[in-house]
Short mmCIF file of C-alpha atoms in Angstrom, two decimals:
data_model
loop_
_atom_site.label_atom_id
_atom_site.label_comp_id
_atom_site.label_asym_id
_atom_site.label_seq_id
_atom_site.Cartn_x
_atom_site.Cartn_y
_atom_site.Cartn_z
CA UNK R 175 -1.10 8.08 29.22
CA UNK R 176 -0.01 5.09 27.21
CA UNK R 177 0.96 4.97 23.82
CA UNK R 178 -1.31 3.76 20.93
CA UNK R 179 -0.91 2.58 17.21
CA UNK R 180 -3.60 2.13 14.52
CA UNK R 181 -2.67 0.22 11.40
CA UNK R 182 -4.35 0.81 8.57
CA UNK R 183 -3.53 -1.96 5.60
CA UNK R 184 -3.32 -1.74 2.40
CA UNK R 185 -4.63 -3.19 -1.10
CA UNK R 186 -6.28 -6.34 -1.79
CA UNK R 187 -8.19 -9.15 0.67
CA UNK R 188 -6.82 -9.60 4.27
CA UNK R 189 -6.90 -12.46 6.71
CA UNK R 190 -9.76 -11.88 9.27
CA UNK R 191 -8.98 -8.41 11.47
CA UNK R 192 -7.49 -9.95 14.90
CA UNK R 193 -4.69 -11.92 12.92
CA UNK R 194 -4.07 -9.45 10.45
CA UNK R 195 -3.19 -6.78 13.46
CA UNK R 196 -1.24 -9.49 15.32
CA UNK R 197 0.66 -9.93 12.26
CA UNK R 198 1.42 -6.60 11.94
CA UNK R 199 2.14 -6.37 15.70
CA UNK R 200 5.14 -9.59 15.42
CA UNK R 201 6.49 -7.32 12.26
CA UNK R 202 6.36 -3.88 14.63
CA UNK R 203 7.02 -4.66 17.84
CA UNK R 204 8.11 -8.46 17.92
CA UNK R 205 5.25 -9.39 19.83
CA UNK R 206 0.93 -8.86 19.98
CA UNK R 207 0.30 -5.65 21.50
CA UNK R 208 -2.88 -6.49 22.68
CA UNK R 209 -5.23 -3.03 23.62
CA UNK R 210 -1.91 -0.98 22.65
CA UNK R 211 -2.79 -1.47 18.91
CA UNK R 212 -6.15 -1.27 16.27
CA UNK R 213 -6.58 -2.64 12.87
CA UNK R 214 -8.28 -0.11 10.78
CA UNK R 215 -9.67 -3.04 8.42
CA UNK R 216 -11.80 -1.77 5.37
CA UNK R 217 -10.88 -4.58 3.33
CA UNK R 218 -14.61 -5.70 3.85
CA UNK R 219 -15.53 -2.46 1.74
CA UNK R 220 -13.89 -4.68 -1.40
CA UNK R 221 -14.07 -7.91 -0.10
CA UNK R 222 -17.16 -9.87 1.18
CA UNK R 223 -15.04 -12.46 3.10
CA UNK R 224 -12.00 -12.74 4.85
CA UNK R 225 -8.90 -14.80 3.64
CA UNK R 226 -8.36 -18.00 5.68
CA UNK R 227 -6.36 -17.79 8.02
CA UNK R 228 -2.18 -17.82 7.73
CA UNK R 229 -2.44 -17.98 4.07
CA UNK R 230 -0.09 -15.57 2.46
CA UNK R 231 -1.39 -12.16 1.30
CA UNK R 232 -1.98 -13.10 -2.76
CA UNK R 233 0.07 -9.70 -3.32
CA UNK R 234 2.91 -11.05 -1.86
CA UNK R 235 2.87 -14.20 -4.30
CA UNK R 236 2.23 -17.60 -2.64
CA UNK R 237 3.55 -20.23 -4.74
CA UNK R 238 -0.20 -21.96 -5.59
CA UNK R 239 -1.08 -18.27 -6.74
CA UNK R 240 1.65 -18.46 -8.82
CA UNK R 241 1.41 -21.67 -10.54
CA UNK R 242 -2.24 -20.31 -11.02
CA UNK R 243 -1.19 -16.99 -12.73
CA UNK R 244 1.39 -18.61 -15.09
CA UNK R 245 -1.29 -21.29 -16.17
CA UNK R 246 -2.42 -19.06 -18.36
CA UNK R 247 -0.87 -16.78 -20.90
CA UNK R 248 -3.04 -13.30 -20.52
CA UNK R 249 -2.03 -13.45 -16.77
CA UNK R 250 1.25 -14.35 -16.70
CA UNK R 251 2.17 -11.15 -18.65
CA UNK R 252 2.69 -12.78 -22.32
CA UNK R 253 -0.33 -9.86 -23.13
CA UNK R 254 1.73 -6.03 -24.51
CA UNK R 255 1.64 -3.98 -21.49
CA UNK R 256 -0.65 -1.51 -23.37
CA UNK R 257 -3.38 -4.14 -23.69
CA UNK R 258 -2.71 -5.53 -19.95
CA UNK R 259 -3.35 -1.44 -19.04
CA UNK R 260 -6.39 -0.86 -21.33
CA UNK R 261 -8.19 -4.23 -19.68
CA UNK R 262 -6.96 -3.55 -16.11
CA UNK R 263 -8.57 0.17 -16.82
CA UNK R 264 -11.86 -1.22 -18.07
CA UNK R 265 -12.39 -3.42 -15.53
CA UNK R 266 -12.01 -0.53 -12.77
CA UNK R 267 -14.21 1.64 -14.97
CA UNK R 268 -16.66 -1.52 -14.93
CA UNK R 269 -16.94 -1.60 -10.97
CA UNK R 270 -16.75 2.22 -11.15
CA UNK R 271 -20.06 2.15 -13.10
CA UNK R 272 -21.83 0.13 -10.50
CA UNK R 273 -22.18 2.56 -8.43
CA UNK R 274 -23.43 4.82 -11.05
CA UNK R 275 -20.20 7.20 -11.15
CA UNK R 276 -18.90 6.07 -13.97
CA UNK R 277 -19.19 9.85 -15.99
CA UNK R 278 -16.87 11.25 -13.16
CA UNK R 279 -14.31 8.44 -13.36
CA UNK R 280 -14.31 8.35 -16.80
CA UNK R 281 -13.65 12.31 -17.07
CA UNK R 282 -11.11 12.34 -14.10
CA UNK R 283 -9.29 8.64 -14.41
CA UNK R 284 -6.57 9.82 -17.03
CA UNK R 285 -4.04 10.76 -14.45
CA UNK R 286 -4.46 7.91 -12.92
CA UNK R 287 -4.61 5.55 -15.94
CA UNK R 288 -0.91 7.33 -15.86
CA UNK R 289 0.02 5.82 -13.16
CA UNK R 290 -1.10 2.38 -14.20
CA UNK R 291 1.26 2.62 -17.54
CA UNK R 292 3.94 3.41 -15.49
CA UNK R 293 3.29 0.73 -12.78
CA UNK R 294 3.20 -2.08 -15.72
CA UNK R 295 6.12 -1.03 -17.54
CA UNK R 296 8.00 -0.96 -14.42
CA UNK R 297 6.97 -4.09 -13.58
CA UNK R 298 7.82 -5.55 -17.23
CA UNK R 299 11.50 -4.04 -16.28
CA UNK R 300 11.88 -5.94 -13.25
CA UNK R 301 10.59 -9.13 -14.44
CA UNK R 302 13.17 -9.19 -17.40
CA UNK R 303 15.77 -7.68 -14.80
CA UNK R 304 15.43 -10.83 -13.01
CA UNK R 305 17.24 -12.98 -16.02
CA UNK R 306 20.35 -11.05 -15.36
CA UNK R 307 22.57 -13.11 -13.33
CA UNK R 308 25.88 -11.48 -14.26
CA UNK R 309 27.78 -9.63 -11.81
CA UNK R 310 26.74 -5.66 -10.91
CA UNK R 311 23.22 -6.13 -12.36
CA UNK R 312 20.94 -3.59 -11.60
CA UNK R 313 17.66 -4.46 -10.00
CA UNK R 314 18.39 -7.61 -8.63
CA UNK R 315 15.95 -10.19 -7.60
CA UNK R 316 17.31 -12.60 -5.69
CA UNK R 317 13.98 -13.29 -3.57
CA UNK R 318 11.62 -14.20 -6.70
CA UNK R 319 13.94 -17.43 -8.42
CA UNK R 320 11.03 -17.67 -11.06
CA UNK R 321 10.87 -17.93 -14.52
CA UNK R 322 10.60 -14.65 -16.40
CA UNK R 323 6.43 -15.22 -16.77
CA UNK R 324 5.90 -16.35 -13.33
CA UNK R 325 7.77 -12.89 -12.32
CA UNK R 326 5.70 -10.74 -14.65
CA UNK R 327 2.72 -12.35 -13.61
CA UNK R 328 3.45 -11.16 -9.66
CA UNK R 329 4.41 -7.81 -10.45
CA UNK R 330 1.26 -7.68 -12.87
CA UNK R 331 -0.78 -8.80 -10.06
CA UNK R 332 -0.07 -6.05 -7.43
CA UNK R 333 -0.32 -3.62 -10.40
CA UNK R 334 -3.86 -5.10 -10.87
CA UNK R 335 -4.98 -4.50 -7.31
CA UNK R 336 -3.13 -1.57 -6.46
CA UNK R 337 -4.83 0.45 -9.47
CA UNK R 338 -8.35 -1.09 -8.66
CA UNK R 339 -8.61 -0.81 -4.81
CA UNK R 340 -6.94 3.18 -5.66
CA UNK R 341 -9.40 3.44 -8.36
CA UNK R 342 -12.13 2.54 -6.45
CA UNK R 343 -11.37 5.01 -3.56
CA UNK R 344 -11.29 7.69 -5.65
CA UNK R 345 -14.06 6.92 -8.09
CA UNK R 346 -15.98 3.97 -7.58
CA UNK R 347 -17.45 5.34 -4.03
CA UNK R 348 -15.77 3.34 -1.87
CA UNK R 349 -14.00 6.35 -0.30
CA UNK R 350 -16.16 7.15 2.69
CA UNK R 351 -16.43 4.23 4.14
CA UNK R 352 -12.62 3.34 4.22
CA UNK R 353 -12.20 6.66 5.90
CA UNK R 354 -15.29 5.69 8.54
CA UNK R 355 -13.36 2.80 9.17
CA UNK R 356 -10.47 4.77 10.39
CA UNK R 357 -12.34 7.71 11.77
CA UNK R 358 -13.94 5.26 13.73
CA UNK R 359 -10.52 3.33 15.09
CA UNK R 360 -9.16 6.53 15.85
CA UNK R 361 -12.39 7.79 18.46
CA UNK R 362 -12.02 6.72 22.02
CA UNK R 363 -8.27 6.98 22.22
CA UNK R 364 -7.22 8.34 25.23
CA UNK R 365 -4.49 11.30 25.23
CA UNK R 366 -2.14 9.43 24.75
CA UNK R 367 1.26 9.47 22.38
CA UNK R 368 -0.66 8.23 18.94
CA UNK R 369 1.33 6.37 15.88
CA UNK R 370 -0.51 5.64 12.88
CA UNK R 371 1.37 3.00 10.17
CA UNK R 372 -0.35 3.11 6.84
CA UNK R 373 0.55 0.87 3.73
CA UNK R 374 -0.50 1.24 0.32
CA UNK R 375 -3.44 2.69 -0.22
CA UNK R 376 -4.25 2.56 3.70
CA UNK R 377 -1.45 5.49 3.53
CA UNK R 378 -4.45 7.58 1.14
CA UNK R 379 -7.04 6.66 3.31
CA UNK R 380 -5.14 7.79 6.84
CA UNK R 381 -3.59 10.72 5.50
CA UNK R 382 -7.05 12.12 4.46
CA UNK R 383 -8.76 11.14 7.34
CA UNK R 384 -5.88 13.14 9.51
CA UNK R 385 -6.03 16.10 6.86
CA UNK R 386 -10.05 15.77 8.02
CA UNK R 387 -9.72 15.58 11.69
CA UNK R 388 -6.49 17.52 12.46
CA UNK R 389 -5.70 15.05 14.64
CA UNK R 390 -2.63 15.32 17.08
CA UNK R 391 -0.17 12.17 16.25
CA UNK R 392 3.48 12.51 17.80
CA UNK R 393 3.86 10.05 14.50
CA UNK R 394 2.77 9.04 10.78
CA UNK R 395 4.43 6.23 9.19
CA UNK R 396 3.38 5.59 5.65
CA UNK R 397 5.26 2.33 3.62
CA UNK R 398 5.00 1.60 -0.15
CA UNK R 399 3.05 4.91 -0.29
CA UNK R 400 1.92 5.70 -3.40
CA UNK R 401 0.83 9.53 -1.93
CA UNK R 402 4.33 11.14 -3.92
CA UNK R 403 2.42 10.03 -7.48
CA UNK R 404 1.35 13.13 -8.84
CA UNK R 405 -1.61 11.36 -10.53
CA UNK R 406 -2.34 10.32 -6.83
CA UNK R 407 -1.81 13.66 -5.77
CA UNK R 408 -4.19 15.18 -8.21
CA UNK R 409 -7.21 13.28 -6.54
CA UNK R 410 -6.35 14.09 -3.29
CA UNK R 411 -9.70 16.14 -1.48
CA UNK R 412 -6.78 19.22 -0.26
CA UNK R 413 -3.96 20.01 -1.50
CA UNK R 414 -0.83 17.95 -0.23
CA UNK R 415 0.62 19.17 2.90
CA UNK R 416 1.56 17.25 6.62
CA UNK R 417 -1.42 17.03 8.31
CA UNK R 418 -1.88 20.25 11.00
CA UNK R 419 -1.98 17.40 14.01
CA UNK R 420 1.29 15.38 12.77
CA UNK R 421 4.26 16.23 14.84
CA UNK R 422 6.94 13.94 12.59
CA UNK R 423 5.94 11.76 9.53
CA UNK R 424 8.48 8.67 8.42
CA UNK R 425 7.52 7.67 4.68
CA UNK R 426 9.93 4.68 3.52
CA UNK R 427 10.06 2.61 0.14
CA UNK R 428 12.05 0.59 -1.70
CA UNK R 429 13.15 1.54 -4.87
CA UNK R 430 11.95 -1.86 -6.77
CA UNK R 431 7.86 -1.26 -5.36
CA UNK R 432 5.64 -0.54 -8.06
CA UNK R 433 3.29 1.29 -6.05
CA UNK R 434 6.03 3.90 -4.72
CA UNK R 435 6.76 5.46 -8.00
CA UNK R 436 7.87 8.41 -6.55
CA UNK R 437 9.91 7.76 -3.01
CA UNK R 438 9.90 11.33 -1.71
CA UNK R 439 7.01 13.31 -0.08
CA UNK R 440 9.13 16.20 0.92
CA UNK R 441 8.86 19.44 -0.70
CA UNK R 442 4.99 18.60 -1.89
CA UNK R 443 3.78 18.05 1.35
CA UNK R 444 4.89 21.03 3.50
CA UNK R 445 6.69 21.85 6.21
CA UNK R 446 9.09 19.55 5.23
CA UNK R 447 11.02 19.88 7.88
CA UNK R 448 8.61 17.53 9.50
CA UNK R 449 9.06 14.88 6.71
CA UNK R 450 11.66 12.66 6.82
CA UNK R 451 12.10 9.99 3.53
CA UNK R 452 13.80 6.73 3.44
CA UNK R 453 15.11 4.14 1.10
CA UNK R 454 14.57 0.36 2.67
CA UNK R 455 15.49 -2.40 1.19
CA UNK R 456 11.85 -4.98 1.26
CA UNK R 457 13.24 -8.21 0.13
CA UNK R 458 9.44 -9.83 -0.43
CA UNK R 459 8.48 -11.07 -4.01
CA UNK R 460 7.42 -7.95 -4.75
CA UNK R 461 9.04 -5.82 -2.68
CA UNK R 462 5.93 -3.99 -1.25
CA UNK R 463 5.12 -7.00 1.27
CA UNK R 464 4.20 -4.66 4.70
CA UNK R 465 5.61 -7.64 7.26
CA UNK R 466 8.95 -6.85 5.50
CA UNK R 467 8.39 -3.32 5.70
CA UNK R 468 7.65 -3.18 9.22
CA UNK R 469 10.83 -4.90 10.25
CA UNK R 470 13.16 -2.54 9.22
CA UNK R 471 15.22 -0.84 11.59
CA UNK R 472 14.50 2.49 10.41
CA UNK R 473 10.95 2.22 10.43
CA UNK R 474 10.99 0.08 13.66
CA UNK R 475 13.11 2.47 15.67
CA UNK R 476 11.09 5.80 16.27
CA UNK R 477 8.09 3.88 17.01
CA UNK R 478 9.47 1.64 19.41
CA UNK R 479 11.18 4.85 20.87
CA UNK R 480 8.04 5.71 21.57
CA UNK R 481 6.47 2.75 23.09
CA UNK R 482 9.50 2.36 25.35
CA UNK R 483 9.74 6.01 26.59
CA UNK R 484 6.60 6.09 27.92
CA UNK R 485 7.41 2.60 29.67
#
């Protein structure tokens, strides 16, 4: 039986479904995989229209998005983190409460609301990282030649959406249907060899669909996986472990993504023997872009091994 992948993307608006899984494919594979592969898109669960086609993911920093961000002050990142955090917080408590859950959110959210300090002052530190030029610098940022309040207002930006679109899985009901959408990419597969890639929150959603199913998958890939957060972890429907069904899980990050506080799943999710994580180095603006993920050797490799073994 052939092989089959199902993506499952992360935060913020995507391009329609068919180009957003053929982009993924070129990243993956080098090529479309036609039938071989499935989008699991849920953006439409957030989003009520598609981005036009081929324009760059806003999360990954076009350069019209960011002449719009530094245009003005409050989004460029001249705001004190703390009030950037406390506004970012009340407008996910403010789509929370449309959907009339805003008493659990606002009891539960303060782990989270941990997360979202530490994303923004992290973000602050690579922004002003970027000035340093001299040799041996830490944190380099070679890929994002912008002035300081053009790179604050990027990282800001994926803090934004990452903590909203996480937020409103967890609180603001938006949950179940993400999950149907990858319950219901995952039904009809043959028995074939199975990969699922998640990114981003798309890793939440997959890994609790496959802690729900017990699916077999000879392999989980998760990038720029925010599931080693504790506050994450906290909100999690079981307790962390490798779902029964996954033979080997890959979970890779670079150390400069915002959303991939923590870069190591292994011991919390147990056996960990079945865990392996790495350290890749994603050169996009913000370094959580998924094309740049996906092209990485190591996270290429075992699922093109996979592909071509059952050639």
């Amino acid at each position: 039986m052939r092989p089959r992948v199902v993506y499952v993307h992360g935060n913020g608006n995507k391009v329609r479904p068919e180009l957003l899984k053929s982009q993924w494919d070129t990243a993956l594979f080098g090529r479309d995989m036609a039938e071989a592969s499935r989008m699991a898109y849920w953006a439409p669960v957030r989003y009520p229209e598609p981005l036009p086609d081929f324009r760059p993911d806003p999360l990954n920093s076009p350069p019209e998005l960011i002449e719009e961000l530094t245009a003005r002050p409050d989004r460029a990142g001249a705001e004190p983190p703390e009030e950037f955090v406390a506004r970012t917080l009340e407008e996910a408590r403010l789509e929370a409460g449309d959907t009339g859950l805003e008493a659990r959110a606002s009891a539960d959210e303060g782990a989270l609301a941990d997360w979202l300090r530490d994303m923004t002052y992290l973000a602050d530190t690579l922004a002003l990282a970027g000035e340093r030029d001299e040799p041996g610098a830490e944190l380099p940022l070679e890929a994002l030649p912008l002035p300081r309040t053009g790179r604050t207002a990027v990282f800001r930006l994926l803090v934004k959406h990452a903590f909203k679109d996480v937020h409103a899985y967890f609180f603001g009901g938006a949950g179940p249907a993400m999950r149907a959408v990858v319950k219901e990419q995952l039904d009809g597969l043959d028995g074939g060899p199975l990969v699922v890639v998640g990114h981003s929150l798309g890793t939440i959603v997959a890994y609790e669909v496959l802690m729900e199913q017990a699916r077999e998958v000879e392999l989980l890939v998760t990038v720029g996986s925010p599931l080693a957060i504790a506050e994450v972890q906290d909100h999690l429907a079981r307790p962390p472990a490798v779902p029964a069904g996954v033979a080997a899980w890959r979970n890779a990050s670079d150390l400069r993504d915002l959303v991939a506080l923590d870069h190591t799943l292994r011991p919390e999710y147990a056996p960990e023997e079945r865990v392996t994580d790495l350290l890749v180095t994603n050169d996009s603006s913000n370094h959580h872009g998924i094309s740049e993920y996906l092209a990485q050797h190591e996270v290429r490799a075992p699922v093109q091994r996979i592909f071509d073994g059952a050639g």
